[in-house]
mmCIF file of C-alpha atoms in Angstrom:
data_model
loop_
_atom_site.group_PDB
_atom_site.id
_atom_site.type_symbol
_atom_site.label_atom_id
_atom_site.label_comp_id
_atom_site.label_asym_id
_atom_site.label_seq_id
_atom_site.Cartn_x
_atom_site.Cartn_y
_atom_site.Cartn_z
ATOM 1 C CA GLN W 1 0.034 -0.042 -0.003
ATOM 2 C CA LEU W 2 2.821 2.281 -1.001
ATOM 3 C CA ARG W 3 0.391 4.948 -2.506
ATOM 4 C CA GLU W 4 -1.430 5.299 0.748
ATOM 5 C CA SER W 5 1.776 5.476 2.732
ATOM 6 C CA VAL W 6 3.204 8.250 0.541
ATOM 7 C CA GLN W 7 -0.091 10.229 0.811
ATOM 8 C CA ALA W 8 0.024 9.833 4.476
ATOM 9 C CA VAL W 9 3.522 11.063 4.693
ATOM 10 C CA GLU W 10 2.657 14.114 2.545
ATOM 11 C CA LYS W 11 -0.285 14.944 4.628
ATOM 12 C CA LEU W 12 1.904 14.657 7.746
ATOM 13 C CA MET W 13 4.542 17.001 6.264
ATOM 14 C CA ILE W 14 1.943 19.618 5.449
ATOM 15 C CA PHE W 15 0.331 19.167 8.943
ATOM 16 C CA SER W 16 3.592 19.569 10.898
ATOM 17 C CA GLY W 17 4.852 22.506 8.901
ATOM 18 C CA ASP W 18 8.119 23.855 10.439
ATOM 19 C CA LYS W 19 8.220 21.466 13.346
ATOM 20 C CA LYS W 20 11.607 19.788 13.672
ATOM 21 C CA THR W 21 10.210 16.580 15.113
ATOM 22 C CA VAL W 22 6.941 14.713 14.530
ATOM 23 C CA ASP W 23 5.490 12.774 17.402
ATOM 24 C CA GLU W 24 2.780 10.117 17.734
ATOM 25 C CA LYS W 25 0.012 12.554 18.496
ATOM 26 C CA ASP W 26 0.785 14.233 15.130
ATOM 27 C CA VAL W 27 0.633 11.021 13.190
ATOM 28 C CA GLU W 28 -2.541 9.930 14.889
ATOM 29 C CA ALA W 29 -4.141 13.325 14.231
ATOM 30 C CA VAL W 30 -3.383 13.179 10.562
ATOM 31 C CA VAL W 31 -3.496 9.487 9.747
ATOM 32 C CA GLY W 32 -5.313 7.910 12.608
ATOM 33 C CA LYS W 33 -4.899 4.397 13.947
ATOM 34 C CA SER W 34 -4.976 1.514 11.472
ATOM 35 C CA LYS W 35 -7.044 -1.414 12.176
ATOM 36 C CA GLU W 36 -3.835 -3.553 11.911
ATOM 37 C CA ASP W 37 -2.181 -1.548 14.637
ATOM 38 C CA SER W 38 -5.197 -1.956 16.863
ATOM 39 C CA VAL W 39 -5.388 -5.690 16.465
ATOM 40 C CA PHE W 40 -1.604 -6.095 17.341
ATOM 41 C CA GLN W 41 -2.253 -3.750 20.345
ATOM 42 C CA LEU W 42 -5.118 -6.019 21.422
ATOM 43 C CA ILE W 43 -2.823 -9.095 21.196
ATOM 44 C CA ALA W 44 -0.203 -7.261 23.211
ATOM 45 C CA ALA W 45 -2.579 -6.202 25.924
ATOM 46 C CA LEU W 46 -4.023 -9.818 26.049
ATOM 47 C CA THR W 47 -0.565 -11.440 26.374
ATOM 48 C CA GLU W 48 0.292 -8.886 29.130
ATOM 49 C CA LYS W 49 -2.995 -9.868 30.855
ATOM 50 C CA ASN W 50 -4.013 -6.176 30.794
ATOM 51 C CA LEU W 51 -7.791 -6.387 31.136
ATOM 52 C CA ALA W 52 -8.589 -2.655 30.869
ATOM 53 C CA GLY W 53 -6.326 -2.291 27.839
ATOM 54 C CA SER W 54 -7.698 -5.344 26.107
ATOM 55 C CA LEU W 55 -11.338 -4.174 26.562
ATOM 56 C CA HIS W 56 -10.446 -0.693 25.435
ATOM 57 C CA ILE W 57 -8.709 -1.834 22.288
ATOM 58 C CA PHE W 58 -11.447 -4.327 21.555
ATOM 59 C CA GLN W 59 -13.930 -1.425 21.774
ATOM 60 C CA GLU W 60 -11.782 0.584 19.371
ATOM 61 C CA LEU W 61 -11.807 -2.297 16.882
ATOM 62 C CA ILE W 62 -15.564 -2.612 17.034
ATOM 63 C CA LEU W 63 -16.038 1.063 16.427
ATOM 64 C CA GLN W 64 -13.662 0.801 13.415
ATOM 65 C CA GLY W 65 -16.007 -1.905 11.953
ATOM 66 C CA GLU W 66 -13.618 -4.818 12.493
ATOM 67 C CA PRO W 67 -15.532 -8.093 12.024
ATOM 68 C CA TYR W 68 -15.913 -10.090 15.199
ATOM 69 C CA LEU W 69 -14.740 -13.293 13.496
ATOM 70 C CA MET W 70 -11.553 -11.588 12.351
ATOM 71 C CA ILE W 71 -10.797 -10.407 15.828
ATOM 72 C CA LEU W 72 -11.414 -13.930 17.171
ATOM 73 C CA ALA W 73 -9.176 -15.441 14.481
ATOM 74 C CA MET W 74 -6.365 -13.155 15.500
ATOM 75 C CA ILE W 75 -6.797 -14.042 19.179
ATOM 76 C CA SER W 76 -6.927 -17.810 18.325
ATOM 77 C CA ARG W 77 -3.698 -17.396 16.265
ATOM 78 C CA GLU W 78 -1.954 -15.725 19.191
ATOM 79 C CA ILE W 79 -3.202 -18.431 21.737
ATOM 80 C CA ARG W 80 -1.942 -21.163 19.271
ATOM 81 C CA HIS W 81 1.449 -19.542 19.054
ATOM 82 C CA LEU W 82 1.738 -19.201 22.737
ATOM 83 C CA LEU W 83 0.935 -22.921 23.107
ATOM 84 C CA GLN W 84 3.391 -23.845 20.398
ATOM 85 C CA ALA W 85 6.044 -21.641 22.151
ATOM 86 C CA LYS W 86 5.270 -23.500 25.517
ATOM 87 C CA LEU W 87 5.617 -26.807 23.740
ATOM 88 C CA LEU W 88 8.911 -25.791 22.209
ATOM 89 C CA LEU W 89 10.275 -24.831 25.691
ATOM 90 C CA ARG W 90 8.872 -28.023 27.310
ATOM 91 C CA SER W 91 10.643 -30.118 24.556
ATOM 92 C CA ARG W 92 14.032 -28.825 25.525
ATOM 93 C CA ALA W 93 14.835 -28.378 21.824
ATOM 94 C CA LEU W 94 15.809 -24.809 22.659
ATOM 95 C CA SER W 95 17.851 -25.630 25.759
ATOM 96 C CA ALA W 96 19.999 -22.567 25.196
ATOM 97 C CA TYR W 97 16.950 -20.161 25.459
ATOM 98 C CA ARG W 98 16.622 -17.967 28.534
ATOM 99 C CA SER W 99 13.627 -15.856 29.564
ATOM 100 C CA ASN W 100 15.896 -12.858 30.033
ATOM 101 C CA MET W 101 17.592 -13.159 26.767
ATOM 102 C CA ASP W 102 17.512 -10.062 24.552
ATOM 103 C CA TYR W 103 16.463 -10.124 20.891
ATOM 104 C CA GLY W 104 20.086 -9.870 19.563
ATOM 105 C CA GLU W 105 21.106 -12.912 21.496
ATOM 106 C CA PHE W 106 17.954 -14.766 20.509
ATOM 107 C CA GLN W 107 18.769 -14.239 16.744
ATOM 108 C CA LYS W 108 22.270 -15.444 17.239
ATOM 109 C CA LYS W 109 21.765 -18.450 19.468
ATOM 110 C CA ILE W 110 18.116 -19.632 19.101
ATOM 111 C CA TYR W 111 16.837 -18.550 15.684
ATOM 112 C CA PRO W 112 19.442 -20.745 13.800
ATOM 113 C CA LEU W 113 18.110 -23.828 15.672
ATOM 114 C CA LEU W 114 14.563 -22.998 14.635
ATOM 115 C CA LYS W 115 15.686 -22.564 10.957
ATOM 116 C CA GLU W 116 17.304 -25.951 11.217
ATOM 117 C CA MET W 117 14.087 -27.453 12.498
ATOM 118 C CA ILE W 118 12.206 -26.103 9.598
ATOM 119 C CA ALA W 119 14.834 -27.425 7.123
ATOM 120 C CA GLN W 120 14.777 -30.905 8.618
ATOM 121 C CA ALA W 121 10.914 -31.009 8.538
ATOM 122 C CA GLY W 122 11.062 -29.815 4.838
ATOM 123 C CA LYS W 123 7.837 -27.839 5.293
ATOM 124 C CA ASN W 124 7.214 -24.103 4.497
ATOM 125 C CA ASP W 125 4.643 -23.414 7.157
ATOM 126 C CA MET W 126 5.370 -24.859 10.615
ATOM 127 C CA GLY W 127 3.177 -22.511 12.655
ATOM 128 C CA LEU W 128 5.056 -20.404 15.128
ATOM 129 C CA ILE W 129 8.607 -21.306 14.091
ATOM 130 C CA SER W 130 7.928 -20.182 10.495
ATOM 131 C CA GLN W 131 6.944 -16.724 11.580
ATOM 132 C CA HIS W 132 9.220 -13.760 11.704
ATOM 133 C CA PRO W 133 12.105 -14.028 14.338
ATOM 134 C CA PHE W 134 10.736 -11.227 16.476
ATOM 135 C CA ALA W 135 7.287 -12.872 16.540
ATOM 136 C CA VAL W 136 8.870 -16.193 17.665
ATOM 137 C CA TYR W 137 10.834 -14.342 20.301
ATOM 138 C CA GLN W 138 7.801 -12.475 21.624
ATOM 139 C CA SER W 139 5.766 -15.688 21.728
ATOM 140 C CA LEU W 140 8.527 -17.559 23.724
ATOM 141 C CA LYS W 141 8.768 -14.617 26.187
ATOM 142 C CA ASN W 142 4.898 -14.162 26.452
ATOM 143 C CA SER W 143 4.336 -17.946 26.890
ATOM 144 C CA GLN W 144 5.923 -17.913 30.237
ATOM 145 C CA ARG W 145 2.960 -15.826 31.658
ATOM 146 C CA PHE W 146 0.647 -18.724 30.912
ATOM 147 C CA ALA W 147 0.366 -22.304 32.139
ATOM 148 C CA TYR W 148 0.310 -24.967 29.633
ATOM 149 C CA GLU W 149 -3.049 -26.311 30.883
ATOM 150 C CA ALA W 150 -4.583 -22.824 30.658
ATOM 151 C CA LEU W 151 -3.523 -22.391 27.080
ATOM 152 C CA LEU W 152 -5.162 -25.670 26.130
ATOM 153 C CA GLU W 153 -8.356 -24.554 27.986
ATOM 154 C CA TYR W 154 -8.226 -21.222 26.126
ATOM 155 C CA LEU W 155 -8.078 -22.998 22.788
ATOM 156 C CA ASP W 156 -11.017 -25.089 23.747
ATOM 157 C CA LYS W 157 -12.937 -22.045 24.717
ATOM 158 C CA LEU W 158 -12.029 -20.264 21.389
ATOM 159 C CA VAL W 159 -13.340 -23.268 19.489
ATOM 160 C CA ARG W 160 -16.648 -23.131 21.437
ATOM 161 C CA ILE W 161 -16.894 -19.337 20.927
ATOM 162 C CA ASP W 162 -16.282 -19.837 17.108
ATOM 163 C CA ILE W 163 -19.080 -22.425 16.980
ATOM 164 C CA LEU W 164 -21.386 -20.182 18.913
ATOM 165 C CA MET W 165 -20.744 -17.240 16.791
ATOM 166 C CA LYS W 166 -21.397 -19.063 13.572
ATOM 167 C CA SER W 167 -24.416 -21.232 14.630
ATOM 168 C CA THR W 168 -26.395 -19.298 17.212
ATOM 169 C CA GLY W 169 -27.550 -15.647 17.743
ATOM 170 C CA ARG W 170 -25.470 -15.177 20.800
ATOM 171 C CA ASP W 171 -23.986 -11.819 21.309
ATOM 172 C CA GLU W 172 -20.526 -11.863 19.591
ATOM 173 C CA ARG W 173 -19.223 -8.934 21.454
ATOM 174 C CA LEU W 174 -20.050 -10.472 24.815
ATOM 175 C CA LEU W 175 -18.531 -13.871 23.893
ATOM 176 C CA ILE W 176 -15.235 -12.231 23.035
ATOM 177 C CA GLU W 177 -15.295 -9.867 26.035
ATOM 178 C CA ARG W 178 -15.902 -12.828 28.393
ATOM 179 C CA PHE W 179 -12.898 -14.482 26.893
ATOM 180 C CA LEU W 180 -10.784 -11.426 27.366
ATOM 181 C CA VAL W 181 -11.705 -11.323 30.933
ATOM 182 C CA THR W 182 -10.987 -14.948 31.520
ATOM 183 C CA VAL W 183 -7.546 -14.801 29.998
ATOM 184 C CA CYS W 184 -6.586 -11.445 31.614
ATOM 185 C CA SER W 185 -7.903 -12.397 35.110
ATOM 186 C CA GLY W 186 -6.472 -15.927 34.880
ATOM 187 C CA LYS W 187 -9.728 -17.591 35.994
#
């Protein structure tokens, strides 16, 4: 979407005039938040177990017209990635991984192991480990906030929510909000 990006930068230049620096408020005033940004913010708030943030960003997504099923799909994808990260850590395949490892060290020590796993399997898409290295790094870090059994339970709940959303007249918003509350409160 190069054309849209160039137009947004041009608008920002006109808006900021002679200012030497452009800050986040300037960008938001001219361009606004994108749906993609809000979805990633929702996922970040959810993995941090930030209930207020999760509910606020969820509300923003609804106001932007984001379909409930798309939001549910993104949440489901993140929970799957957290579970895959948890399984990787439990398997001891990444024995050199440490929770306090910075991203640079992760790229040098751990990511080559993941690339080797992909090469040995001979598959292009292997879930989490075929994602961008930073996404894998974040999932490994974030998975430590969750118990293995809880992640399994969340996946089960997400499947049930998906079925309810597609086969009943249940309130989609309420189904997702309850899930966010469950995950963030740890209950």
